[in-house]
Amino acid sequence: MFKSISEICLIQLKKGASDHPRSGHPLIASNLINRIEGNPQGGDIVVVSDNHGKSIGWGPYNPDSNVAIRLLALETEDLDGFDLDHLLDVRIQEAAALRHSLGLPSQDTNAYRLLNSEGDRISGLIVDIYGDLTIVFSSAHWTEKHRAVIEEALQKNLGSETILWHPMPGELIQDGWTQTKNEQNGHLEGVLIQELGLTYKIALGTGQKTGYFCDHRENRSMIRRLARGRRVLDVFCYTGGFSLNAAIGGAQQVVGVDSSEQAVELAQENARMNNIGEVDFHRMEALSALGSAANYDLIILDPPKLAPSKAELDNAIIHYRHLNRDAIRVLPKNGLLFTASCSAALTMERFVEVIRDAARDADKRVSILKTSGAGPDHPIHPAFPEGNYLTCLLVGVL
């Protein structure tokens, strides 16, 4: 895969367009390109320079997207040439070392994120580890084009025996890749993972994302600590992560609800598998559950993504506001609300405004007790704050 400089096409940016890429922002829009030397095809590695011809870095080219280049390496890095195989080795090894420093995997947790796209300097590629299973989220033209190289690098560096390749149709179409069908290369039932000492059965290939959300690990641990003696309602419970942690944390009562019958059945099975009997799961719509809620003093709201893009944010904010209003309304004095948004378009500042307005609508006073997000195995590049998609608030009712 190694190419000499003479084999690489050069793309020069317009004047004033090089500051963000030099700082590490990986996405270069097509309207920032001044000149292209050569005839690069989609997925080809190109070198990017400023308007003076000074090299900035390199990455795959995409003529069919508004994002024309995803920088995968900077000129300031000590890399040998423009070898994608070598770069993948470096990024995987760096990411694995970082997770090892975080204690992942561990004796009680074997599910975590290994590569977090821009957060691990590999834009468009996400990799989750579930024990011996490796899950790949492909969301960019170049990741589909170089799939074989990516899988080989994962097998070589991780010893992955089973790799589940999960194309993300919406993101891929937006990135100009039209060959992807709305399917993935595998469907695995009954996969078992461990997190914080609990065992979960997940159905990969049928649920949201990979069937489990590793990003909430630290938040589930917090709920475990806060639940003692409380009556807990877990709305959008999915496969039961928050509910089970509340139960083993000593909650007086735990009820989990979800609109998906499959999720409720899986949550019930996870409770049985962990010998947790003091939790009830029901199929129910969120607003109905909140409308009939009574006597709960800890409510968890973790809905699916309500605003996939900025264009849908205004409508999503109305829904977030209604959900949080109804939760705050039924909580007693000193009650707690843990509320989350996985919509990247909804910033922390806007989410706090949602809670402010929801509390006003509920005629209650609240305080923000804690802000949080995804766990540390979901790093964010400081030059790419857009990668911060999970926003969480712990709210106290006064």
CSV table of C-alpha atoms in Angstrom, one decimal:
chain,number,residue,atom,x,y,z
A,1,MET,CA,0.0,0.0,0.0
A,2,PHE,CA,3.0,2.3,0.4
A,3,LYS,CA,3.2,5.1,-2.2
A,4,SER,CA,5.9,7.5,-2.9
A,5,ILE,CA,5.2,11.2,-3.1
A,6,SER,CA,5.3,11.0,-6.9
A,7,GLU,CA,2.3,8.7,-6.9
A,8,ILE,CA,0.2,10.8,-4.6
A,9,CYS,CA,-2.1,13.5,-5.9
A,10,LEU,CA,-1.8,16.9,-4.3
A,11,ILE,CA,-4.7,19.1,-3.3
A,12,GLN,CA,-4.1,22.7,-2.4
A,13,LEU,CA,-6.4,24.7,-0.2
A,14,LYS,CA,-7.6,28.2,-0.6
A,15,LYS,CA,-6.0,31.1,1.3
A,16,GLY,CA,-7.1,31.1,4.9
A,17,ALA,CA,-8.5,27.5,4.8
A,18,SER,CA,-5.6,25.7,6.5
A,19,ASP,CA,-5.9,26.8,10.1
A,20,HIS,CA,-8.6,24.3,11.1
A,21,PRO,CA,-6.9,21.3,9.4
A,22,ARG,CA,-3.5,22.2,11.0
A,23,SER,CA,-5.2,22.2,14.4
A,24,GLY,CA,-6.4,18.7,13.8
A,25,HIS,CA,-10.0,19.2,12.4
A,26,PRO,CA,-10.2,16.3,10.0
A,27,LEU,CA,-13.0,17.4,7.6
A,28,ILE,CA,-12.2,19.5,4.6
A,29,ALA,CA,-15.1,20.8,2.6
A,30,SER,CA,-15.0,20.7,-1.2
A,31,ASN,CA,-15.4,24.5,-1.4
A,32,LEU,CA,-12.1,25.0,0.4
A,33,ILE,CA,-10.1,23.4,-2.4
A,34,ASN,CA,-8.1,25.8,-4.6
A,35,ARG,CA,-6.4,23.3,-7.0
A,36,ILE,CA,-6.1,19.6,-7.6
A,37,GLU,CA,-2.9,18.2,-9.1
A,38,GLY,CA,-3.5,14.8,-10.6
A,39,ASN,CA,-6.7,12.8,-11.1
A,40,PRO,CA,-7.6,11.3,-7.7
A,41,GLN,CA,-10.5,8.8,-7.5
A,42,GLY,CA,-12.8,8.3,-4.7
A,43,GLY,CA,-11.0,6.7,-1.7
A,44,ASP,CA,-7.5,7.5,-3.1
A,45,ILE,CA,-5.0,8.9,-0.6
A,46,VAL,CA,-4.1,12.6,-1.3
A,47,VAL,CA,-1.7,15.0,0.2
A,48,VAL,CA,-3.2,18.4,1.4
A,49,SER,CA,-1.3,21.6,1.3
A,50,ASP,CA,-1.9,25.2,2.2
A,51,ASN,CA,-2.1,27.9,-0.4
A,52,HIS,CA,1.7,28.3,-0.3
A,53,GLY,CA,2.2,24.6,-1.1
A,54,LYS,CA,3.3,23.6,2.4
A,55,SER,CA,2.0,20.2,3.3
A,56,ILE,CA,-0.6,19.9,6.1
A,57,GLY,CA,-1.3,16.1,6.0
A,58,TRP,CA,-3.0,13.4,4.1
A,59,GLY,CA,-6.1,11.3,3.9
A,60,PRO,CA,-8.7,9.8,1.5
A,61,TYR,CA,-10.3,11.9,-1.2
A,62,ASN,CA,-14.1,11.9,-1.9
A,63,PRO,CA,-15.4,13.8,-5.0
A,64,ASP,CA,-19.0,12.8,-4.3
A,65,SER,CA,-19.4,14.5,-0.9
A,66,ASN,CA,-19.3,18.0,0.5
A,67,VAL,CA,-16.6,16.6,2.7
A,68,ALA,CA,-13.9,16.2,0.0
A,69,ILE,CA,-11.1,15.0,2.3
A,70,ARG,CA,-10.9,13.3,5.7
A,71,LEU,CA,-7.4,14.0,7.1
A,72,LEU,CA,-6.2,10.9,8.8
A,73,ALA,CA,-2.6,12.0,9.5
A,74,LEU,CA,-0.8,15.4,9.9
A,75,GLU,CA,2.5,16.3,8.5
A,76,THR,CA,3.8,16.8,12.0
A,77,GLU,CA,3.3,13.1,12.8
A,78,ASP,CA,6.3,10.9,12.5
A,79,LEU,CA,4.8,8.5,9.9
A,80,ASP,CA,6.7,6.7,7.1
A,81,GLY,CA,5.1,7.8,3.9
A,82,PHE,CA,1.4,7.5,2.9
A,83,ASP,CA,0.8,3.9,3.9
A,84,LEU,CA,-2.8,3.3,5.0
A,85,ASP,CA,-2.0,-0.2,6.3
A,86,HIS,CA,0.7,1.3,8.6
A,87,LEU,CA,-1.5,4.2,9.7
A,88,LEU,CA,-4.3,1.8,10.7
A,89,ASP,CA,-1.7,-0.3,12.7
A,90,VAL,CA,-0.6,2.9,14.5
A,91,ARG,CA,-4.1,4.2,15.2
A,92,ILE,CA,-5.3,0.8,16.5
A,93,GLN,CA,-2.3,0.3,18.7
A,94,GLU,CA,-2.6,3.9,20.1
A,95,ALA,CA,-6.3,3.4,20.8
A,96,ALA,CA,-5.7,0.0,22.5
A,97,ALA,CA,-3.0,1.5,24.7
A,98,LEU,CA,-5.2,4.3,25.7
A,99,ARG,CA,-8.0,1.9,26.6
A,100,HIS,CA,-5.6,-0.2,28.6
A,101,SER,CA,-4.6,2.8,30.6
A,102,LEU,CA,-8.3,3.3,31.4
A,103,GLY,CA,-8.5,-0.3,32.7
A,104,LEU,CA,-10.3,-1.7,29.6
A,105,PRO,CA,-11.0,-4.5,29.2
A,106,SER,CA,-11.1,-5.6,32.8
A,107,GLN,CA,-12.3,-8.6,34.8
A,108,ASP,CA,-15.8,-7.2,35.1
A,109,THR,CA,-16.1,-5.3,31.8
A,110,ASN,CA,-15.3,-6.6,28.4
A,111,ALA,CA,-17.5,-4.3,26.3
A,112,TYR,CA,-16.0,-1.0,25.3
A,113,ARG,CA,-15.2,1.3,22.3
A,114,LEU,CA,-11.8,0.8,20.8
A,115,LEU,CA,-11.9,3.4,18.0
A,116,ASN,CA,-14.1,6.5,18.2
A,117,SER,CA,-13.8,8.0,14.7
A,118,GLU,CA,-12.5,11.6,14.9
A,119,GLY,CA,-11.7,11.2,18.6
A,120,ASP,CA,-9.1,8.6,17.7
A,121,ARG,CA,-7.9,10.4,14.6
A,122,ILE,CA,-9.6,8.0,12.2
A,123,SER,CA,-12.6,9.9,10.9
A,124,GLY,CA,-15.5,7.7,9.7
A,125,LEU,CA,-14.4,4.5,11.5
A,126,ILE,CA,-15.9,3.3,14.8
A,127,VAL,CA,-14.9,0.0,16.4
A,128,ASP,CA,-16.5,-1.6,19.5
A,129,ILE,CA,-15.2,-4.6,21.3
A,130,TYR,CA,-17.5,-7.2,22.9
A,131,GLY,CA,-15.3,-9.8,24.4
A,132,ASP,CA,-13.9,-11.8,21.4
A,133,LEU,CA,-16.2,-10.0,19.0
A,134,THR,CA,-15.3,-6.9,17.0
A,135,ILE,CA,-18.0,-4.6,15.7
A,136,VAL,CA,-17.2,-2.1,12.9
A,137,PHE,CA,-19.3,0.9,12.2
A,138,SER,CA,-18.6,2.2,8.7
A,139,SER,CA,-19.9,5.7,8.0
A,140,ALA,CA,-17.5,7.0,5.3
A,141,HIS,CA,-16.9,6.4,1.6
A,142,TRP,CA,-13.2,5.5,2.4
A,143,THR,CA,-14.0,2.9,5.0
A,144,GLU,CA,-16.2,1.0,2.6
A,145,LYS,CA,-13.6,1.4,-0.2
A,146,HIS,CA,-10.8,0.1,2.1
A,147,ARG,CA,-12.9,-2.4,4.0
A,148,ALA,CA,-10.5,-5.3,3.4
A,149,VAL,CA,-7.5,-3.3,4.6
A,150,ILE,CA,-9.4,-2.3,7.8
A,151,GLU,CA,-10.5,-5.8,8.6
A,152,GLU,CA,-7.0,-7.1,8.0
A,153,ALA,CA,-5.5,-4.5,10.4
A,154,LEU,CA,-8.1,-5.4,13.1
A,155,GLN,CA,-7.3,-9.1,12.7
A,156,LYS,CA,-3.6,-8.5,12.8
A,157,ASN,CA,-3.5,-6.1,15.8
A,158,LEU,CA,-6.3,-7.5,17.9
A,159,GLY,CA,-6.4,-11.1,16.9
A,160,SER,CA,-10.1,-10.7,16.1
A,161,GLU,CA,-11.7,-14.0,15.1
A,162,THR,CA,-15.1,-12.5,14.4
A,163,ILE,CA,-15.7,-9.1,12.8
A,164,LEU,CA,-19.2,-7.8,12.3
A,165,TRP,CA,-19.2,-5.1,9.7
A,166,HIS,CA,-22.0,-2.6,10.2
A,167,PRO,CA,-22.5,-0.1,7.4
A,168,MET,CA,-24.4,3.1,8.5
A,169,PRO,CA,-26.7,3.7,5.5
A,170,GLY,CA,-27.7,7.3,6.3
A,171,GLU,CA,-24.2,8.5,6.8
A,172,LEU,CA,-22.8,6.6,3.8
A,173,ILE,CA,-25.4,7.9,1.4
A,174,GLN,CA,-24.6,11.4,2.7
A,175,ASP,CA,-20.9,10.7,2.1
A,176,GLY,CA,-21.6,9.7,-1.5
A,177,TRP,CA,-21.4,5.9,-1.1
A,178,THR,CA,-24.4,4.4,-2.9
A,179,GLN,CA,-23.5,0.8,-3.0
A,180,THR,CA,-24.6,0.1,0.6
A,181,LYS,CA,-27.8,-1.9,1.3
A,182,ASN,CA,-29.6,-1.4,4.5
A,183,GLU,CA,-28.1,-4.6,6.0
A,184,GLN,CA,-24.8,-5.8,7.6
A,185,ASN,CA,-22.6,-8.8,7.2
A,186,GLY,CA,-23.9,-10.8,10.1
A,187,HIS,CA,-26.7,-11.4,12.6
A,188,LEU,CA,-25.7,-12.9,15.9
A,189,GLU,CA,-28.2,-13.9,18.6
A,190,GLY,CA,-27.4,-14.5,22.2
A,191,VAL,CA,-24.1,-12.7,22.4
A,192,LEU,CA,-23.1,-12.2,26.1
A,193,ILE,CA,-21.1,-9.3,27.4
A,194,GLN,CA,-20.0,-8.1,30.8
A,195,GLU,CA,-20.2,-4.6,32.2
A,196,LEU,CA,-19.5,-3.5,35.8
A,197,GLY,CA,-19.9,-7.1,36.9
A,198,LEU,CA,-23.3,-7.6,35.2
A,199,THR,CA,-23.9,-10.0,32.3
A,200,TYR,CA,-26.0,-8.9,29.3
A,201,LYS,CA,-27.4,-10.8,26.4
A,202,ILE,CA,-27.7,-8.7,23.3
A,203,ALA,CA,-28.9,-9.4,19.8
A,204,LEU,CA,-26.4,-7.9,17.4
A,205,GLY,CA,-27.7,-6.9,14.0
A,206,THR,CA,-31.3,-6.2,15.1
A,207,GLY,CA,-31.1,-3.5,17.7
A,208,GLN,CA,-30.0,0.1,17.8
A,209,LYS,CA,-26.3,0.5,16.9
A,210,THR,CA,-24.7,-2.8,18.1
A,211,GLY,CA,-27.4,-3.7,20.5
A,212,TYR,CA,-25.8,-2.1,23.6
A,213,PHE,CA,-24.6,1.4,24.5
A,214,CYS,CA,-21.1,1.3,26.1
A,215,ASP,CA,-21.1,5.1,26.3
A,216,HIS,CA,-23.3,5.1,29.4
A,217,ARG,CA,-21.0,2.9,31.5
A,218,GLU,CA,-20.0,5.6,34.0
A,219,ASN,CA,-23.5,7.0,34.1
A,220,ARG,CA,-24.9,3.5,34.9
A,221,SER,CA,-22.3,3.3,37.7
A,222,MET,CA,-23.6,6.7,39.0
A,223,ILE,CA,-27.2,5.4,39.0
A,224,ARG,CA,-26.1,2.3,40.9
A,225,ARG,CA,-24.7,4.6,43.7
A,226,LEU,CA,-27.7,7.0,43.7
A,227,ALA,CA,-30.5,4.3,43.7
A,228,ARG,CA,-30.2,3.0,47.2
A,229,GLY,CA,-33.6,3.2,48.9
A,230,ARG,CA,-35.2,5.0,46.0
A,231,ARG,CA,-38.2,4.1,43.8
A,232,VAL,CA,-36.8,4.2,40.2
A,233,LEU,CA,-38.5,4.6,36.9
A,234,ASP,CA,-36.3,3.8,33.8
A,235,VAL,CA,-37.9,5.2,30.7
A,236,PHE,CA,-36.6,4.0,27.4
A,237,CYS,CA,-35.0,1.1,29.3
A,238,TYR,CA,-33.9,-0.8,26.2
A,239,THR,CA,-32.1,-3.9,27.4
A,240,GLY,CA,-32.1,-2.9,31.0
A,241,GLY,CA,-28.7,-1.4,31.8
A,242,PHE,CA,-29.8,1.4,34.0
A,243,SER,CA,-32.6,-0.7,35.6
A,244,LEU,CA,-30.4,-3.5,36.6
A,245,ASN,CA,-27.7,-1.2,38.1
A,246,ALA,CA,-30.4,0.6,40.1
A,247,ALA,CA,-31.7,-2.8,41.4
A,248,ILE,CA,-28.3,-4.0,42.5
A,249,GLY,CA,-27.5,-0.6,43.9
A,250,GLY,CA,-30.3,-1.2,46.5
A,251,ALA,CA,-33.3,0.6,45.0
A,252,GLN,CA,-36.5,0.0,46.8
A,253,GLN,CA,-38.4,-0.4,43.6
A,254,VAL,CA,-37.4,-0.5,39.9
A,255,VAL,CA,-39.7,-0.3,36.9
A,256,GLY,CA,-38.3,-0.2,33.3
A,257,VAL,CA,-40.5,0.7,30.3
A,258,ASP,CA,-39.8,0.7,26.6
A,259,SER,CA,-41.9,0.8,23.4
A,260,SER,CA,-40.0,-2.2,21.9
A,261,GLU,CA,-41.4,-5.6,22.9
A,262,GLN,CA,-38.0,-7.1,21.8
A,263,ALA,CA,-36.1,-4.8,24.1
A,264,VAL,CA,-38.4,-5.5,27.1
A,265,GLU,CA,-38.1,-9.3,26.6
A,266,LEU,CA,-34.3,-9.0,26.4
A,267,ALA,CA,-34.3,-6.8,29.6
A,268,GLN,CA,-36.4,-9.4,31.4
A,269,GLU,CA,-34.0,-12.1,30.3
A,270,ASN,CA,-31.0,-10.0,31.5
A,271,ALA,CA,-32.6,-9.6,34.9
A,272,ARG,CA,-33.1,-13.4,35.2
A,273,MET,CA,-29.6,-14.1,34.0
A,274,ASN,CA,-28.2,-11.9,36.8
A,275,ASN,CA,-30.6,-13.3,39.4
A,276,ILE,CA,-32.3,-9.9,39.9
A,277,GLY,CA,-35.9,-10.4,40.8
A,278,GLU,CA,-36.7,-6.9,42.2
A,279,VAL,CA,-37.3,-5.2,38.8
A,280,ASP,CA,-40.3,-5.1,36.5
A,281,PHE,CA,-40.2,-4.4,32.8
A,282,HIS,CA,-43.2,-3.3,30.7
A,283,ARG,CA,-43.9,-2.4,27.1
A,284,MET,CA,-45.2,1.2,27.2
A,285,GLU,CA,-44.8,4.5,25.4
A,286,ALA,CA,-42.7,7.0,27.3
A,287,LEU,CA,-45.2,9.8,27.6
A,288,SER,CA,-47.9,7.3,28.8
A,289,ALA,CA,-45.5,5.9,31.4
A,290,LEU,CA,-44.7,9.4,32.7
A,291,GLY,CA,-48.3,10.4,32.6
A,292,SER,CA,-49.2,7.6,34.9
A,293,ALA,CA,-46.1,7.7,37.1
A,294,ALA,CA,-46.5,8.2,40.8
A,295,ASN,CA,-44.3,7.7,43.9
A,296,TYR,CA,-41.0,7.6,42.0
A,297,ASP,CA,-38.1,9.6,43.3
A,298,LEU,CA,-35.5,8.8,40.6
A,299,ILE,CA,-36.5,8.9,36.9
A,300,ILE,CA,-34.1,8.0,34.1
A,301,LEU,CA,-34.8,9.5,30.6
A,302,ASP,CA,-32.5,8.1,27.9
A,303,PRO,CA,-34.4,8.4,24.6
A,304,PRO,CA,-33.0,7.4,21.2
A,305,LYS,CA,-31.6,10.1,19.0
A,306,LEU,CA,-34.5,12.6,18.4
A,307,ALA,CA,-32.5,15.1,16.3
A,308,PRO,CA,-30.4,13.2,13.7
A,309,SER,CA,-29.4,16.6,12.2
A,310,LYS,CA,-29.6,20.3,12.9
A,311,ALA,CA,-32.6,20.6,10.6
A,312,GLU,CA,-34.6,18.4,13.0
A,313,LEU,CA,-33.5,20.1,16.2
A,314,ASP,CA,-36.4,22.4,16.7
A,315,ASN,CA,-39.0,19.6,16.7
A,316,ALA,CA,-36.7,17.4,18.8
A,317,ILE,CA,-36.4,20.1,21.4
A,318,ILE,CA,-40.2,20.2,21.8
A,319,HIS,CA,-40.2,16.4,22.4
A,320,TYR,CA,-37.3,16.7,24.9
A,321,ARG,CA,-39.1,19.5,26.7
A,322,HIS,CA,-42.3,17.5,27.0
A,323,LEU,CA,-40.5,14.4,28.3
A,324,ASN,CA,-38.6,16.3,30.9
A,325,ARG,CA,-41.6,18.4,31.9
A,326,ASP,CA,-43.6,15.3,32.6
A,327,ALA,CA,-40.8,13.7,34.6
A,328,ILE,CA,-40.1,16.8,36.7
A,329,ARG,CA,-43.8,17.3,37.3
A,330,VAL,CA,-44.2,13.9,39.0
A,331,LEU,CA,-41.0,13.9,41.0
A,332,PRO,CA,-41.3,14.9,44.7
A,333,LYS,CA,-39.1,17.3,46.6
A,334,ASN,CA,-35.5,16.0,46.6
A,335,GLY,CA,-36.4,13.7,43.7
A,336,LEU,CA,-33.7,13.1,41.0
A,337,LEU,CA,-33.9,13.1,37.2
A,338,PHE,CA,-31.1,11.7,35.1
A,339,THR,CA,-31.8,12.9,31.6
A,340,ALA,CA,-29.8,12.3,28.4
A,341,SER,CA,-29.6,13.3,24.8
A,342,CYS,CA,-27.6,11.4,22.1
A,343,SER,CA,-28.4,14.1,19.5
A,344,ALA,CA,-25.1,15.8,18.7
A,345,ALA,CA,-27.0,18.8,17.4
A,346,LEU,CA,-28.3,19.5,20.9
A,347,THR,CA,-25.5,21.1,22.8
A,348,MET,CA,-25.1,21.2,26.6
A,349,GLU,CA,-26.1,24.8,26.7
A,350,ARG,CA,-29.3,24.1,24.7
A,351,PHE,CA,-30.1,21.1,26.8
A,352,VAL,CA,-29.9,23.1,30.0
A,353,GLU,CA,-32.3,25.6,28.5
A,354,VAL,CA,-34.7,22.6,27.7
A,355,ILE,CA,-34.6,21.7,31.4
A,356,ARG,CA,-35.1,25.3,32.5
A,357,ASP,CA,-38.2,25.5,30.3
A,358,ALA,CA,-39.4,22.1,31.3
A,359,ALA,CA,-39.2,22.9,35.0
A,360,ARG,CA,-41.1,26.2,34.4
A,361,ASP,CA,-43.8,24.3,32.5
A,362,ALA,CA,-44.1,21.8,35.4
A,363,ASP,CA,-44.2,24.7,37.9
A,364,LYS,CA,-41.2,23.2,39.8
A,365,ARG,CA,-37.8,24.5,40.8
A,366,VAL,CA,-34.8,22.4,39.9
A,367,SER,CA,-31.0,22.5,40.1
A,368,ILE,CA,-28.4,21.0,37.8
A,369,LEU,CA,-26.4,18.7,40.1
A,370,LYS,CA,-24.0,17.2,37.5
A,371,THR,CA,-23.2,17.2,33.8
A,372,SER,CA,-21.7,14.2,32.1
A,373,GLY,CA,-21.4,12.6,28.7
A,374,ALA,CA,-19.9,9.5,27.2
A,375,GLY,CA,-17.3,7.4,29.0
A,376,PRO,CA,-13.5,8.0,28.5
A,377,ASP,CA,-13.3,5.2,25.9
A,378,HIS,CA,-15.3,7.7,23.7
A,379,PRO,CA,-12.6,10.4,23.4
A,380,ILE,CA,-13.2,13.7,21.7
A,381,HIS,CA,-10.6,15.5,19.6
A,382,PRO,CA,-10.2,19.1,20.9
A,383,ALA,CA,-10.3,20.4,17.4
A,384,PHE,CA,-13.5,18.5,16.6
A,385,PRO,CA,-16.0,19.3,19.4
A,386,GLU,CA,-18.8,18.1,17.1
A,387,GLY,CA,-17.8,14.6,18.2
A,388,ASN,CA,-19.4,15.2,21.6
A,389,TYR,CA,-22.8,13.7,20.9
A,390,LEU,CA,-23.9,12.5,24.3
A,391,THR,CA,-25.2,15.1,26.8
A,392,CYS,CA,-26.4,14.1,30.2
A,393,LEU,CA,-27.7,16.0,33.2
A,394,LEU,CA,-28.5,15.0,36.8
A,395,VAL,CA,-31.3,17.2,37.9
A,396,GLY,CA,-32.5,17.7,41.5
A,397,VAL,CA,-36.1,18.8,42.2
A,398,LEU,CA,-36.3,21.5,45.0
